[in-house]
Tab-separated table of C-alpha atoms (C1' of nucleotides) in Angstrom:
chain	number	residue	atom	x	y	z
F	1	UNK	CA	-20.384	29.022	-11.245
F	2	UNK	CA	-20.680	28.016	-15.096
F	3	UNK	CA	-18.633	30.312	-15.885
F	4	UNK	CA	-19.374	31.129	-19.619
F	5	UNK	CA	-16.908	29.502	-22.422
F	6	UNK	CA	-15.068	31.195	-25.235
F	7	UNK	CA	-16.441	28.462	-27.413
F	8	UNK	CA	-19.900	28.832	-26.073
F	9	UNK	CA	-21.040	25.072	-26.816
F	10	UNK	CA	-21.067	23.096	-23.280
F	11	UNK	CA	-22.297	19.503	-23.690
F	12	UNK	CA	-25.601	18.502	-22.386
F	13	UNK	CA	-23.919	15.680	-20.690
F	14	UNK	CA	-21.812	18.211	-18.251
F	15	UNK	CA	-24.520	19.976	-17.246
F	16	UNK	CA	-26.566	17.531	-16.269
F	17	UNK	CA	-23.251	15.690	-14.167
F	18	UNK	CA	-22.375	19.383	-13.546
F	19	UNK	CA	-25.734	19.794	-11.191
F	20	UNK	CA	-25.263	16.697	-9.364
F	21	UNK	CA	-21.285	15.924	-9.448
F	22	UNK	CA	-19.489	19.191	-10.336
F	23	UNK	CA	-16.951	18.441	-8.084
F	24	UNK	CA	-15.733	15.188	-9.545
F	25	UNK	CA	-15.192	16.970	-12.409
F	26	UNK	CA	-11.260	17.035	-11.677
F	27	UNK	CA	-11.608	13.503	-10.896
F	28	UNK	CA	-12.947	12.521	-13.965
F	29	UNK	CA	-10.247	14.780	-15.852
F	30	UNK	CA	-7.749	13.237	-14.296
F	31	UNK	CA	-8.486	9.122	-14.855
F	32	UNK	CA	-8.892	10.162	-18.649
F	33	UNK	CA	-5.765	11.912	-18.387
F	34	UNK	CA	-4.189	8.754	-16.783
F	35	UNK	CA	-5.395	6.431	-18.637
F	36	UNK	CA	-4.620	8.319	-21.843
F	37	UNK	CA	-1.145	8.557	-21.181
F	38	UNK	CA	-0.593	4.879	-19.977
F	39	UNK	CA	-2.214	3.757	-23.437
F	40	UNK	CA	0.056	5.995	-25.912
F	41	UNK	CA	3.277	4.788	-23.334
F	42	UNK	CA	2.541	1.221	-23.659
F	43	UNK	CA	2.122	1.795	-27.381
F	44	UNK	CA	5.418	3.387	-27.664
F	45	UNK	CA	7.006	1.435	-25.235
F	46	UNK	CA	5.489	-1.618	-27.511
F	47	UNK	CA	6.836	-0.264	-30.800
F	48	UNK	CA	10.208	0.832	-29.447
F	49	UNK	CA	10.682	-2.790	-27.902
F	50	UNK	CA	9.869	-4.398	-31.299
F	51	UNK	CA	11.592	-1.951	-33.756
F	52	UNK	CA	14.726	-0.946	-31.986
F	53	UNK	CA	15.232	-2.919	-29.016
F	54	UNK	CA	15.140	0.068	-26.574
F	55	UNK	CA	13.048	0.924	-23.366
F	56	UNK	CA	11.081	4.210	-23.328
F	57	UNK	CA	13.008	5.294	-20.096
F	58	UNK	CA	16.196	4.838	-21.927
F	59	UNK	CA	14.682	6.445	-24.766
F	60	UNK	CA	13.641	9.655	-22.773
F	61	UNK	CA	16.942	9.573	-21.315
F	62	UNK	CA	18.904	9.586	-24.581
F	63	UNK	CA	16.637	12.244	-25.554
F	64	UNK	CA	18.105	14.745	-23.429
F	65	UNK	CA	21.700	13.734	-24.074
F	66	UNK	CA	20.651	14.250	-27.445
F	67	UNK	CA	19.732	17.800	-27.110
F	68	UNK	CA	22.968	18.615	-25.503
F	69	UNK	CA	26.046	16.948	-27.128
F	70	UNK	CA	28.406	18.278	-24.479
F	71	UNK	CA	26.577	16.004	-22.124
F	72	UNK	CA	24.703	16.638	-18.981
F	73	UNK	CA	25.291	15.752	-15.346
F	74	UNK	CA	23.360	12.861	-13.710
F	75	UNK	CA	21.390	15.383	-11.507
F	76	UNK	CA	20.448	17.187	-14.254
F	77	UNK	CA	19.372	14.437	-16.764
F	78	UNK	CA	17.326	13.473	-13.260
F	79	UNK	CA	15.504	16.985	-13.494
F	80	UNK	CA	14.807	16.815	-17.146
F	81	UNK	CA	13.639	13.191	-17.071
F	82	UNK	CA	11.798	13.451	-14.083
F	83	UNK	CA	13.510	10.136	-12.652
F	84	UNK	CA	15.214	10.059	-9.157
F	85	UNK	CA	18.543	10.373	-9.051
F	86	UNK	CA	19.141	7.033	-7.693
F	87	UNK	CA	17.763	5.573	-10.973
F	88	UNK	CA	19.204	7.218	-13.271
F	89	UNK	CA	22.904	5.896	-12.083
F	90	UNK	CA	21.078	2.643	-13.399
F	91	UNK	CA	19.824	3.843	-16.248
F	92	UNK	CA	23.088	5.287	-17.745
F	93	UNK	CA	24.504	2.402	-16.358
F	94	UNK	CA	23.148	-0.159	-18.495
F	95	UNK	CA	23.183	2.299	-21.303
F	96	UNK	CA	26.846	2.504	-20.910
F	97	UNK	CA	27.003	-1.410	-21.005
F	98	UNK	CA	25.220	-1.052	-24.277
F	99	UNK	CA	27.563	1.376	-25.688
F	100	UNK	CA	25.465	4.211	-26.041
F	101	UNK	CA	26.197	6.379	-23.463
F	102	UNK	CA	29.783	7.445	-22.362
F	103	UNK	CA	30.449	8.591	-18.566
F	104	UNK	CA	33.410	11.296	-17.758
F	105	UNK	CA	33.583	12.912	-14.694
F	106	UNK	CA	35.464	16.392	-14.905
F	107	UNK	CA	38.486	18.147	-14.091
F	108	UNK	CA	37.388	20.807	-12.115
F	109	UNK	CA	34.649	18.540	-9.820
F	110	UNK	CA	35.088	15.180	-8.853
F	111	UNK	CA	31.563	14.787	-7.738
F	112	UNK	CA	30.790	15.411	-10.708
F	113	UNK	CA	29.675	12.633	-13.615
F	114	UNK	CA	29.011	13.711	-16.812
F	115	UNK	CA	27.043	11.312	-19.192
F	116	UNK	CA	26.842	12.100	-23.265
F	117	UNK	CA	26.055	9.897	-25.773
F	118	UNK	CA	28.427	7.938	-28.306
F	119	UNK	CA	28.666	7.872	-31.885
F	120	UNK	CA	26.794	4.466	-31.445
F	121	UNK	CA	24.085	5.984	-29.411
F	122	UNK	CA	23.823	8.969	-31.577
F	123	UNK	CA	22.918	7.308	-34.166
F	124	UNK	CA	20.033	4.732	-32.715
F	125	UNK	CA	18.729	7.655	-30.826
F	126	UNK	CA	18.339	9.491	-34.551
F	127	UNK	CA	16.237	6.144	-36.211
F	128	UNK	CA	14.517	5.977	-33.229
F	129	UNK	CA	13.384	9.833	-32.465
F	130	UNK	CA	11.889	10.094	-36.390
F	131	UNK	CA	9.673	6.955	-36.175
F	132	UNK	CA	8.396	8.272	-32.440
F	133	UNK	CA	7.481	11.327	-33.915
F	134	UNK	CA	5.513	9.280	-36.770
F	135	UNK	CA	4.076	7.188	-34.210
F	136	UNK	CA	2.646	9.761	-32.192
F	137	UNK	CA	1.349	11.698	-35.730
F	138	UNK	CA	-0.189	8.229	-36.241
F	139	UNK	CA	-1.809	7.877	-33.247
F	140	UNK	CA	-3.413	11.479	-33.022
F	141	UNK	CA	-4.156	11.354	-36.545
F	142	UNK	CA	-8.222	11.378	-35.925
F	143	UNK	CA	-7.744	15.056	-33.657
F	144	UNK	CA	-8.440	18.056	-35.623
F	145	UNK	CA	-5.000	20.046	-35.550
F	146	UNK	CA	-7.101	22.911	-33.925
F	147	UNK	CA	-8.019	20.402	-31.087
F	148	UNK	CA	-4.357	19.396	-30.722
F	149	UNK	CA	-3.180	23.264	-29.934
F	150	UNK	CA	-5.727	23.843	-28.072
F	151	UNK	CA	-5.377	20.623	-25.845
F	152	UNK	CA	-1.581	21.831	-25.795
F	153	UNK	CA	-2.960	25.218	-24.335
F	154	UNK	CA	-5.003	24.077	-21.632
F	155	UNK	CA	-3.145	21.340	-20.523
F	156	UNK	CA	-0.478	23.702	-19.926
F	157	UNK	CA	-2.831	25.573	-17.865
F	158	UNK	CA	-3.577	22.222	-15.718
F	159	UNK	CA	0.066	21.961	-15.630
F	160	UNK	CA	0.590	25.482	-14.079
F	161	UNK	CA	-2.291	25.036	-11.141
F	162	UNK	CA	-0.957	21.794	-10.327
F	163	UNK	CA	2.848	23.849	-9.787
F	164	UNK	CA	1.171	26.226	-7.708
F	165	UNK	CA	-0.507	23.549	-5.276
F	166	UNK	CA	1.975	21.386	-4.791
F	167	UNK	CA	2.907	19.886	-0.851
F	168	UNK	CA	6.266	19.681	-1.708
F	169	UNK	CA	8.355	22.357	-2.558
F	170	UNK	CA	7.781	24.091	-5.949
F	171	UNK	CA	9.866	25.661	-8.023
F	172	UNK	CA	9.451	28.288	-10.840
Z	1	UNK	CA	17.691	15.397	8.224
Z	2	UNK	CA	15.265	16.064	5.070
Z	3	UNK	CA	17.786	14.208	2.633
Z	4	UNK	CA	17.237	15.491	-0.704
Z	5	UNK	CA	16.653	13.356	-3.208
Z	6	UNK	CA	13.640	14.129	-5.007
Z	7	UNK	CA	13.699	14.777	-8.561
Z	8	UNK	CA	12.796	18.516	-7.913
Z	9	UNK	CA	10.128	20.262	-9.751
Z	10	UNK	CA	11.767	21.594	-13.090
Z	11	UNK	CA	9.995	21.681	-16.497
Z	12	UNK	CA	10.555	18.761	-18.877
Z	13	UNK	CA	9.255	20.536	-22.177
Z	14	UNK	CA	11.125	23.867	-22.394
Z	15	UNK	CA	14.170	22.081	-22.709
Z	16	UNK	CA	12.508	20.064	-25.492
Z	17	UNK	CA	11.015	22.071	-28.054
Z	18	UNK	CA	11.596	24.821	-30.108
Z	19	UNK	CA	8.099	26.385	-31.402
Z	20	UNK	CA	8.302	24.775	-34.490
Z	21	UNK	CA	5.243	25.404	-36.701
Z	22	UNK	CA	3.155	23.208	-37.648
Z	23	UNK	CA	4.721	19.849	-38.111
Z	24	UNK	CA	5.194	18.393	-34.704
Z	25	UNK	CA	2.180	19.469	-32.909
Z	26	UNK	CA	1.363	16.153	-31.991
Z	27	UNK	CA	4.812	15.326	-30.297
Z	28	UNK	CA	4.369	18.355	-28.038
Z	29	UNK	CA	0.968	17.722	-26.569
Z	30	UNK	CA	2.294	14.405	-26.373
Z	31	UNK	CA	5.304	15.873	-24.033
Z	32	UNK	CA	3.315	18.115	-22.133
Z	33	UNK	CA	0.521	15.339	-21.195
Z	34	UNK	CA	3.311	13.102	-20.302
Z	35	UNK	CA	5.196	15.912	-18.502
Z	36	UNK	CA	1.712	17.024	-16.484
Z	37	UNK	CA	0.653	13.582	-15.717
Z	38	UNK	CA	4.111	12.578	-14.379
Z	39	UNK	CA	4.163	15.863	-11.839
Z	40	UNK	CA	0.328	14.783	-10.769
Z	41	UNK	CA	1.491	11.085	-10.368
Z	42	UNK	CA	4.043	12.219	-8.214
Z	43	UNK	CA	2.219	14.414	-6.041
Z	44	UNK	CA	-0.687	12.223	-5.520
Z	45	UNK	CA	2.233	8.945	-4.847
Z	46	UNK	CA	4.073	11.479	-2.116
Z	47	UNK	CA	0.745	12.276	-0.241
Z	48	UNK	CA	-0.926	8.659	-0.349
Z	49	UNK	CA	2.832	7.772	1.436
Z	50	UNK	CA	2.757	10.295	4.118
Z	51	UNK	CA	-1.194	10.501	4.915
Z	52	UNK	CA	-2.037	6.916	4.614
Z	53	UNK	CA	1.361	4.966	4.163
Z	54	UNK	CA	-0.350	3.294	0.471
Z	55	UNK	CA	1.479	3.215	-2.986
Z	56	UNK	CA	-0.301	4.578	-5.420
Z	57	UNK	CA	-0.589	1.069	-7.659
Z	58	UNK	CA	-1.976	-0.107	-4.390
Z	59	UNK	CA	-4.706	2.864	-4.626
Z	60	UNK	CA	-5.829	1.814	-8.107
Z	61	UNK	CA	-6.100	-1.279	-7.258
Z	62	UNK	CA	-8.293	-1.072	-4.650
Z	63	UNK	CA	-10.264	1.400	-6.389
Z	64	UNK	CA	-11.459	-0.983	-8.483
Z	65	UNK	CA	-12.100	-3.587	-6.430
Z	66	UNK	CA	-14.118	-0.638	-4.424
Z	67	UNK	CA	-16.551	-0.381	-7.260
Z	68	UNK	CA	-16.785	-4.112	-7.517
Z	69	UNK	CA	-17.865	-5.480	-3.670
Z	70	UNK	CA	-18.352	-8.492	-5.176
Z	71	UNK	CA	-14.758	-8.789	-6.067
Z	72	UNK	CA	-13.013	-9.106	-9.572
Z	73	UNK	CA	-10.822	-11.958	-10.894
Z	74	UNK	CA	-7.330	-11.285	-11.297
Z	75	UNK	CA	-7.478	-10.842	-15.037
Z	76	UNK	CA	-10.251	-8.282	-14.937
Z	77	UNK	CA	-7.751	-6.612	-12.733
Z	78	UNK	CA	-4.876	-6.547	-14.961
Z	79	UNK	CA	-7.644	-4.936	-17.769
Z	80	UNK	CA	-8.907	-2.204	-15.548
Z	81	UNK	CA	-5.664	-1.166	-13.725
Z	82	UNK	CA	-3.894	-1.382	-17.353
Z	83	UNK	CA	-1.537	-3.555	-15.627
Z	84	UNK	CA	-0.006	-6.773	-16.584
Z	85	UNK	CA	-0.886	-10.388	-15.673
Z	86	UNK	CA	2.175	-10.650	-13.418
Z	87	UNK	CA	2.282	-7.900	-11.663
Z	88	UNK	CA	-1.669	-8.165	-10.323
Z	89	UNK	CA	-0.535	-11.479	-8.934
Z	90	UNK	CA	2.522	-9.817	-7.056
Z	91	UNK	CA	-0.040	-6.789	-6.195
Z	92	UNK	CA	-2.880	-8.514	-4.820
Z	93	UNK	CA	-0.021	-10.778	-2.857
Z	94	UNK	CA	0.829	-7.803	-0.840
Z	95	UNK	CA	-2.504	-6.634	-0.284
Z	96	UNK	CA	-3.451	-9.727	1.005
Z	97	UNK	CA	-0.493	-9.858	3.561
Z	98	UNK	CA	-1.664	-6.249	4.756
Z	99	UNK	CA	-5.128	-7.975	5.110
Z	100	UNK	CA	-6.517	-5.127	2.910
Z	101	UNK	CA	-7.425	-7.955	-0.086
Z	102	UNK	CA	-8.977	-11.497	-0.016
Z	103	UNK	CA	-8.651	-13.879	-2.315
Z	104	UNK	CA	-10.571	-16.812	-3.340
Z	105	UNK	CA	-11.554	-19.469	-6.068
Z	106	UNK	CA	-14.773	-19.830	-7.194
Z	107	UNK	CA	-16.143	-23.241	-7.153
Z	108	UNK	CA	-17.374	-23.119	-10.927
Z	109	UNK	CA	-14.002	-22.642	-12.186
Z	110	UNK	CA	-10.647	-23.505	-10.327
Z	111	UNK	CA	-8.397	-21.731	-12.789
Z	112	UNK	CA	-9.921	-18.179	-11.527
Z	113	UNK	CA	-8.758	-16.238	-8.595
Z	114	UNK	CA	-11.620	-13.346	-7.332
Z	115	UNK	CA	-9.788	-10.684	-5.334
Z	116	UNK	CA	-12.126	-8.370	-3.045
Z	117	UNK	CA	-11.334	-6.386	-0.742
Z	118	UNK	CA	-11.848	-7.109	3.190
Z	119	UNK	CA	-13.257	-5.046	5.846
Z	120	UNK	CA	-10.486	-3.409	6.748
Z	121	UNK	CA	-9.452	-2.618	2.871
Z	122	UNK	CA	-12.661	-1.157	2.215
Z	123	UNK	CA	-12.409	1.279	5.021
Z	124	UNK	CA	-9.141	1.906	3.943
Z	125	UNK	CA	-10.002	3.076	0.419
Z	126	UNK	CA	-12.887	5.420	1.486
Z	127	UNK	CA	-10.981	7.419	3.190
Z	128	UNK	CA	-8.069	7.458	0.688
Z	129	UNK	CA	-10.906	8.089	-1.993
Z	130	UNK	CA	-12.447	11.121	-0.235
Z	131	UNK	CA	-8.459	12.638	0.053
Z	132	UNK	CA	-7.565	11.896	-3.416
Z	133	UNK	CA	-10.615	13.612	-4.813
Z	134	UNK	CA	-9.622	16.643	-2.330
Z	135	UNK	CA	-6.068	16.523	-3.786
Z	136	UNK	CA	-7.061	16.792	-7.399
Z	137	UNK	CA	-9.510	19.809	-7.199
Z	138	UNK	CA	-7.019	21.023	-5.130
Z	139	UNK	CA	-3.969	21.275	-7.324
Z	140	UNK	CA	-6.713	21.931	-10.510
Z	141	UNK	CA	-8.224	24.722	-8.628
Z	142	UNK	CA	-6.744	27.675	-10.945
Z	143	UNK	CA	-8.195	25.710	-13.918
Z	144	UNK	CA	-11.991	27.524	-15.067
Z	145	UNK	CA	-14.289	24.440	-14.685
Z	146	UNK	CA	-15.372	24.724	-18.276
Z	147	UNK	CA	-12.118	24.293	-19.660
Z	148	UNK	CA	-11.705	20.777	-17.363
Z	149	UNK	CA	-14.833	19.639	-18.745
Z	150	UNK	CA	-13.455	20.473	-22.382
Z	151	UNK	CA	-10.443	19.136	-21.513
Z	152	UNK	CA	-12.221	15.581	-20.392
Z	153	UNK	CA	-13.592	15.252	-23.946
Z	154	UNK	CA	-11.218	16.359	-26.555
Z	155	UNK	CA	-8.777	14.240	-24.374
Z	156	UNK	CA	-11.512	11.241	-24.593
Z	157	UNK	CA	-11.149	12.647	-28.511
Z	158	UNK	CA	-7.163	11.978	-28.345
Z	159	UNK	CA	-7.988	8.180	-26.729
Z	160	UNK	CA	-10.018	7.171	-29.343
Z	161	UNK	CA	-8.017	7.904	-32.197
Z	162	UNK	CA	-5.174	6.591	-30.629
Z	163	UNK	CA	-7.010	3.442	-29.774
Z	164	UNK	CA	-7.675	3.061	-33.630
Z	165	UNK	CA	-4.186	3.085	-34.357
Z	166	UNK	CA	-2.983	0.401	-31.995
Z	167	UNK	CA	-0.229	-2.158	-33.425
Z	168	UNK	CA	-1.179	-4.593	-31.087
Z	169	UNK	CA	-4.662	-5.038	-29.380
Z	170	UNK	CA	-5.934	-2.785	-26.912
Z	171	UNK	CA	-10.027	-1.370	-25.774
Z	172	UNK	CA	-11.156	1.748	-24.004
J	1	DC	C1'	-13.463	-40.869	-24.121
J	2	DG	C1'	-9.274	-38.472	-25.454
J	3	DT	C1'	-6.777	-34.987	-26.961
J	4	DA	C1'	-6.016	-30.460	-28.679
J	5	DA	C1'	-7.149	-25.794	-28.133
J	6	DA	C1'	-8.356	-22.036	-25.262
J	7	DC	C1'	-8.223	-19.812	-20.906
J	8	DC	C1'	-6.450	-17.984	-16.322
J	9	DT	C1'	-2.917	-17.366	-13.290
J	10	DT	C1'	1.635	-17.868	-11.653
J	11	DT	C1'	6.521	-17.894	-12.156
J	12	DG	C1'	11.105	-16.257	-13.525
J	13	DA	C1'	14.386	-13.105	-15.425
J	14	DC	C1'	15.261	-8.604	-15.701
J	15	DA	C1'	14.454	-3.384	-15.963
J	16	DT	C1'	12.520	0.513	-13.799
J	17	DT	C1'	11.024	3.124	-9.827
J	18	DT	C1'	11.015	5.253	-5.310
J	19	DG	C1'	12.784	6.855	-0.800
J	20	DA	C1'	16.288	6.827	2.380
J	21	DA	C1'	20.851	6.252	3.774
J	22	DA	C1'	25.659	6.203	2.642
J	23	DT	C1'	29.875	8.159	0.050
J	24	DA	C1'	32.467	11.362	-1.689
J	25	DT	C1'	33.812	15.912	-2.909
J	26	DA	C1'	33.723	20.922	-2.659
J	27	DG	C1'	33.342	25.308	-0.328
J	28	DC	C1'	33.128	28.095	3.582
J	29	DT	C1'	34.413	29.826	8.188
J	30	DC	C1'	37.136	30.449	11.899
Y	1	DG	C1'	43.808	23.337	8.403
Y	2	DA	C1'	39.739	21.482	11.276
Y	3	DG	C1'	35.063	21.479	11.172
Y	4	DC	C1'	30.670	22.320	9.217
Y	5	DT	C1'	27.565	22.541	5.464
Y	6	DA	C1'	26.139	22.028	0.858
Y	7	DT	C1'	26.354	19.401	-3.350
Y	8	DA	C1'	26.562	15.153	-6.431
Y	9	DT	C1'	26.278	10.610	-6.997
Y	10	DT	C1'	25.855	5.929	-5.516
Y	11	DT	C1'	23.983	2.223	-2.935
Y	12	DC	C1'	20.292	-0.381	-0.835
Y	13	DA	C1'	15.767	-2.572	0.050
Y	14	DA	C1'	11.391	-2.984	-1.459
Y	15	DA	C1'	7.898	-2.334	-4.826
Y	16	DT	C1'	6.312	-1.996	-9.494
Y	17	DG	C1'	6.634	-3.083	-14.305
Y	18	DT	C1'	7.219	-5.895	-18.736
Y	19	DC	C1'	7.510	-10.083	-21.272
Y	20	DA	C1'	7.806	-14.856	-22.084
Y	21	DA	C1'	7.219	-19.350	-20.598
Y	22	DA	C1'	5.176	-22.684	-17.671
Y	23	DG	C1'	1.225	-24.517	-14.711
Y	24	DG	C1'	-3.220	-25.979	-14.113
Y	25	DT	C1'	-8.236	-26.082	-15.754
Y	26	DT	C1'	-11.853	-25.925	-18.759
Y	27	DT	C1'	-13.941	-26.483	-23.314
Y	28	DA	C1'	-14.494	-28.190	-27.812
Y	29	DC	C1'	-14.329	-31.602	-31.096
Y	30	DG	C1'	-13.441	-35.758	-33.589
DNA sequence: CGTAAACCTTTGACATTTGAAATATAGCTC
DNA sequence: GAGCTATATTTCAAATGTCAAAGGTTTACG
């Protein structure tokens, strides 16, 4: 085991845990990981509330309508977003209300309901998406660049075992 | 029968980004935590359902009140579960009813409420503990050991700077 | 002592979330 | 076309989540 490290420098600290409690390792990862991404959400969610008005699910949501101006079907915004499909009928629902988001089903399937943003919600989701990005620039500003790719890099690695272990069926 | 509605398993961040250089590093490790921790959230939610019939708020809960025999008051709660007020009061409400949770007021001070958990709660969590560690070296089991234990501190790296750059007020 | 400030929890309104069941539509097969 | 199956969305109940305001209880201070 200890498998040897491109970087070469293992803290003191891991070995010591490593001897003892090696296999809470992925424990540990993951409550940092958790707890991580609760802090920055609340942040956001904080800043969004205060500055715009908006929720971060709504926000997430226009996100992806904003990426694809021809609009996307419900099931798919529910891929993308991650939500169920049973919330995000409430989700564009109330967005709708709002005036941001515009449903149409199509011609050719009537199952079908297509939601796309307005001019309205075009806009908001523009003010809002360049102070996020600030925001987030902001809050990593302390992490060396270097850190910040390579924390890209390996959490995509974490993302990729978790794909391949899932109970449920995986895709991709 | 096996009604589909999950969400399915389909990538959040391809859809999102564009390999730009450079300027929005931050905003993509942001996505790709988010993205990973949602998928692990959701795997570790689906299995505390079906093995042990728990929500995974429930889990936390009870995790901390595991490490605490001697119970925790409510507010304590709400700190270490990064959970409001509010919702710890519903929470610990319908713990109690399961008779997984106690609650009581100290005699000191009658505006406190201790939760701990009972007998039956603490047998509970142990063997939901021992699963949920399973789980999680499970799905990280493709990931090299040193690169978890990197991961756990440049992502205790990413905390800290972000909890320096808090609007409101928030601690580690 | 009395009152204001501080503290802890609950409550209430509302949004989000899940999981399952219900609707509705489309496509296929015979 | 009738019947079956697959697809797409909605609906429903229950739980979780936020925030703000309201309730009690201490504590501090004049």
């Amino acid at each position: 085991m200890m498998a040897e490290s491109e970087s070469g420098t293992v803290d003191l600290e891991i070995i010591v845990q490593g001897t003892q409690e090696g296999k809470k390792q992925e424990l540990r990862l993951w409550l940092r990981m958790l707890s991580t991404t609760k802090l920055i959400s609340q942040e956001i969610r904080r800043r969004l509330r205060n500055e715009f008005g908006a929720t971060l699910p709504q926000f997430d949501l226009m996100a992806q309508l904003y990426r694809e101006r021809d609009g996307l079907r419900l099931g798919e915004l529910s891929k993308r977003t991650m939500v169920t499909n049973g919330n995000v009928t409430g989700l564009v629902e109330r967005l709708e209300t709002d005036g941001l988001v515009l449903r149409e089903t199509p011609d050719g399937d009537r199952r079908v309901t297509v939601a796309k943003l307005s001019k309205k919600g075009e806009e908001l989701f523009a003010a809002m998406a360049a102070a996020h990005e600030g925001w987030l620039r902001d809050m990593m500003g302390d992490v060396d660049p270097a850190i910040i790719a390579e924390l890209w890099r390996d959490i995509g690695g974490v993302k990729s075992s978790v794909n391949n272990h899932l109970s449920g069926a995986a895709f991709d």
